[in-house]
Amino acid sequence: MCVFCKIVNGEIPNNTVHENDDFLAFHDLYPKAPIHVLVIPKKHIENFQSVDPDTMAAMTPFIQETAKILGVDETGYRLVTNNGKDGGQEIFHLHFHLLGGGKLRWDHSHEDPHKAL
Ligand code: AMP
């Protein structure tokens, strides 16, 4: 069972921000911004590439509510999903990173395969 399924089951503790029957939002264990929350579906879906449209449609208002609870709905935030190996996905259970709490830098750095080591 994956780490996020264990969080959903209560086997691993989490710092919950928002929850309903289908979705859970909780603070990232290793925050990369002043506010760094992960939003997941409770059912196991590998990543964005395999999510169904109904889940995405239902997830939208849940994420918007989460942003309101965090107080960043007016000031702004970034919503990111890492998809697959090159996208930097480490946990293969769909999650959106909700980042905010300050002006975020925009950095699309990547590993250059042609760069000499
Ligand atoms: P990704 O690289 O997009 O798959 O992101 C996985 C995220 O999960 C990382 O930001 C980790 O810090 C975070 N993470 C891993 N384990 C936990 C955990 N037990 N509770 C909260 N966040 C976690």
PDB file of C-alpha atoms and ligand atoms in Angstrom:
ATOM      1  CA  MET A   1       0.000   0.000   0.000  1.00  0.00           C
ATOM      2  CA  CYS A   2       1.352   3.475  -0.851  1.00  0.00           C
ATOM      3  CA  VAL A   3       2.233   6.140   1.723  1.00  0.00           C
ATOM      4  CA  PHE A   4      -0.781   8.312   0.931  1.00  0.00           C
ATOM      5  CA  CYS A   5      -3.193   5.343   1.122  1.00  0.00           C
ATOM      6  CA  LYS A   6      -1.716   4.689   4.582  1.00  0.00           C
ATOM      7  CA  ILE A   7      -2.407   8.317   5.508  1.00  0.00           C
ATOM      8  CA  VAL A   8      -6.008   7.944   4.287  1.00  0.00           C
ATOM      9  CA  ASN A   9      -6.344   4.737   6.383  1.00  0.00           C
ATOM     10  CA  GLY A  10      -4.924   6.437   9.455  1.00  0.00           C
ATOM     11  CA  GLU A  11      -1.860   4.154   9.567  1.00  0.00           C
ATOM     12  CA  ILE A  12       0.440   7.185   9.158  1.00  0.00           C
ATOM     13  CA  PRO A  13      -0.431  10.443  10.959  1.00  0.00           C
ATOM     14  CA  ASN A  14      -1.019  13.670   9.067  1.00  0.00           C
ATOM     15  CA  ASN A  15      -1.702  17.314   9.782  1.00  0.00           C
ATOM     16  CA  THR A  16      -5.119  17.711   8.161  1.00  0.00           C
ATOM     17  CA  VAL A  17      -6.290  21.030   6.714  1.00  0.00           C
ATOM     18  CA  HIS A  18      -9.508  19.926   5.033  1.00  0.00           C
ATOM     19  CA  GLU A  19     -11.369  16.671   4.458  1.00  0.00           C
ATOM     20  CA  ASN A  20     -14.532  15.254   2.963  1.00  0.00           C
ATOM     21  CA  ASP A  21     -15.646  11.756   1.917  1.00  0.00           C
ATOM     22  CA  ASP A  22     -13.526  11.767  -1.243  1.00  0.00           C
ATOM     23  CA  PHE A  23     -10.540  14.083  -0.680  1.00  0.00           C
ATOM     24  CA  LEU A  24      -7.963  15.001   1.940  1.00  0.00           C
ATOM     25  CA  ALA A  25      -5.708  18.060   2.257  1.00  0.00           C
ATOM     26  CA  PHE A  26      -2.769  17.931   4.686  1.00  0.00           C
ATOM     27  CA  HIS A  27       0.480  19.762   5.339  1.00  0.00           C
ATOM     28  CA  ASP A  28       3.548  18.471   3.478  1.00  0.00           C
ATOM     29  CA  LEU A  29       6.083  16.921   5.855  1.00  0.00           C
ATOM     30  CA  TYR A  30       8.976  18.813   4.182  1.00  0.00           C
ATOM     31  CA  PRO A  31       7.494  22.196   3.196  1.00  0.00           C
ATOM     32  CA  LYS A  32       9.086  24.004   0.243  1.00  0.00           C
ATOM     33  CA  ALA A  33       7.129  27.236   0.817  1.00  0.00           C
ATOM     34  CA  PRO A  34       5.623  28.982   3.891  1.00  0.00           C
ATOM     35  CA  ILE A  35       2.392  27.159   3.037  1.00  0.00           C
ATOM     36  CA  HIS A  36       2.796  23.734   1.439  1.00  0.00           C
ATOM     37  CA  VAL A  37      -0.267  21.525   1.485  1.00  0.00           C
ATOM     38  CA  LEU A  38      -0.932  18.320  -0.449  1.00  0.00           C
ATOM     39  CA  VAL A  39      -4.395  17.595  -1.805  1.00  0.00           C
ATOM     40  CA  ILE A  40      -5.199  13.978  -2.652  1.00  0.00           C
ATOM     41  CA  PRO A  41      -8.161  11.841  -3.660  1.00  0.00           C
ATOM     42  CA  LYS A  42      -8.823   9.180  -1.017  1.00  0.00           C
ATOM     43  CA  LYS A  43      -9.053   6.507  -3.674  1.00  0.00           C
ATOM     44  CA  HIS A  44      -5.732   5.410  -5.145  1.00  0.00           C
ATOM     45  CA  ILE A  45      -5.071   7.025  -8.525  1.00  0.00           C
ATOM     46  CA  GLU A  46      -1.504   6.861  -9.778  1.00  0.00           C
ATOM     47  CA  ASN A  47      -1.147  10.371 -11.150  1.00  0.00           C
ATOM     48  CA  PHE A  48      -2.677  13.137 -13.267  1.00  0.00           C
ATOM     49  CA  GLN A  49      -2.157  11.171 -16.471  1.00  0.00           C
ATOM     50  CA  SER A  50      -4.525   8.464 -15.253  1.00  0.00           C
ATOM     51  CA  VAL A  51      -7.142  10.528 -13.383  1.00  0.00           C
ATOM     52  CA  ASP A  52     -10.740  10.475 -14.626  1.00  0.00           C
ATOM     53  CA  PRO A  53     -12.581  13.721 -15.431  1.00  0.00           C
ATOM     54  CA  ASP A  54     -15.240  13.199 -12.723  1.00  0.00           C
ATOM     55  CA  THR A  55     -12.599  13.034  -9.999  1.00  0.00           C
ATOM     56  CA  MET A  56     -10.914  16.168 -11.336  1.00  0.00           C
ATOM     57  CA  ALA A  57     -14.254  17.989 -11.515  1.00  0.00           C
ATOM     58  CA  ALA A  58     -15.056  17.102  -7.903  1.00  0.00           C
ATOM     59  CA  MET A  59     -11.541  17.947  -6.768  1.00  0.00           C
ATOM     60  CA  THR A  60     -11.727  21.512  -8.105  1.00  0.00           C
ATOM     61  CA  PRO A  61     -14.105  22.978  -5.476  1.00  0.00           C
ATOM     62  CA  PHE A  62     -12.312  20.988  -2.764  1.00  0.00           C
ATOM     63  CA  ILE A  63      -8.996  22.631  -3.688  1.00  0.00           C
ATOM     64  CA  GLN A  64     -10.678  26.045  -3.847  1.00  0.00           C
ATOM     65  CA  GLU A  65     -12.119  25.490  -0.344  1.00  0.00           C
ATOM     66  CA  THR A  66      -8.686  24.411   0.891  1.00  0.00           C
ATOM     67  CA  ALA A  67      -7.155  27.647  -0.444  1.00  0.00           C
ATOM     68  CA  LYS A  68      -9.845  29.608   1.440  1.00  0.00           C
ATOM     69  CA  ILE A  69      -9.203  27.730   4.679  1.00  0.00           C
ATOM     70  CA  LEU A  70      -5.479  28.510   4.296  1.00  0.00           C
ATOM     71  CA  GLY A  71      -6.264  32.189   3.613  1.00  0.00           C
ATOM     72  CA  VAL A  72      -4.518  32.291   0.244  1.00  0.00           C
ATOM     73  CA  ASP A  73      -7.570  32.394  -2.041  1.00  0.00           C
ATOM     74  CA  GLU A  74      -7.214  36.193  -2.405  1.00  0.00           C
ATOM     75  CA  THR A  75      -3.427  36.592  -2.131  1.00  0.00           C
ATOM     76  CA  GLY A  76      -2.679  33.760  -4.549  1.00  0.00           C
ATOM     77  CA  TYR A  77      -1.039  30.394  -4.586  1.00  0.00           C
ATOM     78  CA  ARG A  78       0.509  27.848  -6.925  1.00  0.00           C
ATOM     79  CA  LEU A  79      -1.019  24.480  -7.723  1.00  0.00           C
ATOM     80  CA  VAL A  80       1.431  21.877  -9.001  1.00  0.00           C
ATOM     81  CA  THR A  81       1.282  18.208  -9.798  1.00  0.00           C
ATOM     82  CA  ASN A  82       4.428  16.273 -10.597  1.00  0.00           C
ATOM     83  CA  ASN A  83       3.588  13.614 -13.152  1.00  0.00           C
ATOM     84  CA  GLY A  84       5.879  10.637 -13.641  1.00  0.00           C
ATOM     85  CA  LYS A  85       9.634  10.240 -13.443  1.00  0.00           C
ATOM     86  CA  ASP A  86      10.709  13.308 -15.433  1.00  0.00           C
ATOM     87  CA  GLY A  87       8.090  15.404 -13.634  1.00  0.00           C
ATOM     88  CA  GLY A  88       9.745  14.571 -10.326  1.00  0.00           C
ATOM     89  CA  GLN A  89       6.907  12.451  -8.948  1.00  0.00           C
ATOM     90  CA  GLU A  90       8.101  10.499  -5.908  1.00  0.00           C
ATOM     91  CA  ILE A  91       4.822   9.235  -4.509  1.00  0.00           C
ATOM     92  CA  PHE A  92       2.646   7.537  -7.082  1.00  0.00           C
ATOM     93  CA  HIS A  93      -0.709   8.553  -5.637  1.00  0.00           C
ATOM     94  CA  LEU A  94      -2.172  11.635  -7.331  1.00  0.00           C
ATOM     95  CA  HIS A  95      -1.518  14.804  -5.334  1.00  0.00           C
ATOM     96  CA  PHE A  96      -1.564  18.512  -5.958  1.00  0.00           C
ATOM     97  CA  HIS A  97       0.946  20.690  -4.152  1.00  0.00           C
ATOM     98  CA  LEU A  98      -0.769  23.894  -2.993  1.00  0.00           C
ATOM     99  CA  LEU A  99       2.049  26.385  -2.378  1.00  0.00           C
ATOM    100  CA  GLY A 100       1.767  29.907  -1.048  1.00  0.00           C
ATOM    101  CA  GLY A 101       2.252  32.245   1.856  1.00  0.00           C
ATOM    102  CA  GLY A 102       4.558  34.624  -0.028  1.00  0.00           C
ATOM    103  CA  LYS A 103       5.596  35.640  -3.533  1.00  0.00           C
ATOM    104  CA  LEU A 104       6.850  32.450  -5.160  1.00  0.00           C
ATOM    105  CA  ARG A 105       9.770  32.327  -7.560  1.00  0.00           C
ATOM    106  CA  TRP A 106       9.168  30.772 -10.978  1.00  0.00           C
ATOM    107  CA  ASP A 107      11.935  28.301 -11.655  1.00  0.00           C
ATOM    108  CA  HIS A 108      11.713  25.636 -14.296  1.00  0.00           C
ATOM    109  CA  SER A 109      15.190  24.320 -13.816  1.00  0.00           C
ATOM    110  CA  HIS A 110      15.923  20.921 -15.275  1.00  0.00           C
ATOM    111  CA  GLU A 111      18.805  18.541 -15.585  1.00  0.00           C
ATOM    112  CA  ASP A 112      20.594  19.139 -18.883  1.00  0.00           C
ATOM    113  CA  PRO A 113      21.440  15.722 -20.383  1.00  0.00           C
ATOM    114  CA  HIS A 114      24.108  17.362 -22.604  1.00  0.00           C
ATOM    115  CA  LYS A 115      25.937  19.093 -19.759  1.00  0.00           C
ATOM    116  CA  ALA A 116      29.426  17.737 -19.060  1.00  0.00           C
ATOM    117  CA  LEU A 117      29.643  16.170 -15.623  1.00  0.00           C
TER     118      LEU A 117
HETATM  119  P1  AMP B   1       6.119  14.399  -5.288  1.00  0.00           P
HETATM  120  O1  AMP B   1       7.596  14.549  -5.428  1.00  0.00           O
HETATM  121  O2  AMP B   1       5.335  15.335  -6.176  1.00  0.00           O
HETATM  122  O3  AMP B   1       5.668  12.962  -5.434  1.00  0.00           O
HETATM  123  O4  AMP B   1       5.770  14.879  -3.833  1.00  0.00           O
HETATM  124  C1  AMP B   1       5.690  14.052  -2.720  1.00  0.00           C
HETATM  125  C2  AMP B   1       5.578  14.964  -1.516  1.00  0.00           C
HETATM  126  O5  AMP B   1       5.116  14.199  -0.417  1.00  0.00           O
HETATM  127  C3  AMP B   1       6.882  15.621  -1.095  1.00  0.00           C
HETATM  128  O6  AMP B   1       6.726  17.041  -1.103  1.00  0.00           O
HETATM  129  C4  AMP B   1       7.123  15.086   0.321  1.00  0.00           C
HETATM  130  O7  AMP B   1       7.679  16.048   1.169  1.00  0.00           O
HETATM  131  C5  AMP B   1       5.719  14.709   0.751  1.00  0.00           C
HETATM  132  N1  AMP B   1       5.602  13.672   1.756  1.00  0.00           N
HETATM  133  C6  AMP B   1       6.196  12.453   1.774  1.00  0.00           C
HETATM  134  N2  AMP B   1       5.783  11.724   2.819  1.00  0.00           N
HETATM  135  C7  AMP B   1       4.890  12.499   3.494  1.00  0.00           C
HETATM  136  C8  AMP B   1       4.116  12.313   4.686  1.00  0.00           C
HETATM  137  N3  AMP B   1       4.149  11.184   5.391  1.00  0.00           N
HETATM  138  N4  AMP B   1       3.303  13.333   5.077  1.00  0.00           N
HETATM  139  C9  AMP B   1       3.258  14.474   4.374  1.00  0.00           C
HETATM  140  N5  AMP B   1       3.964  14.711   3.249  1.00  0.00           N
HETATM  141  C10 AMP B   1       4.778  13.741   2.819  1.00  0.00           C
END
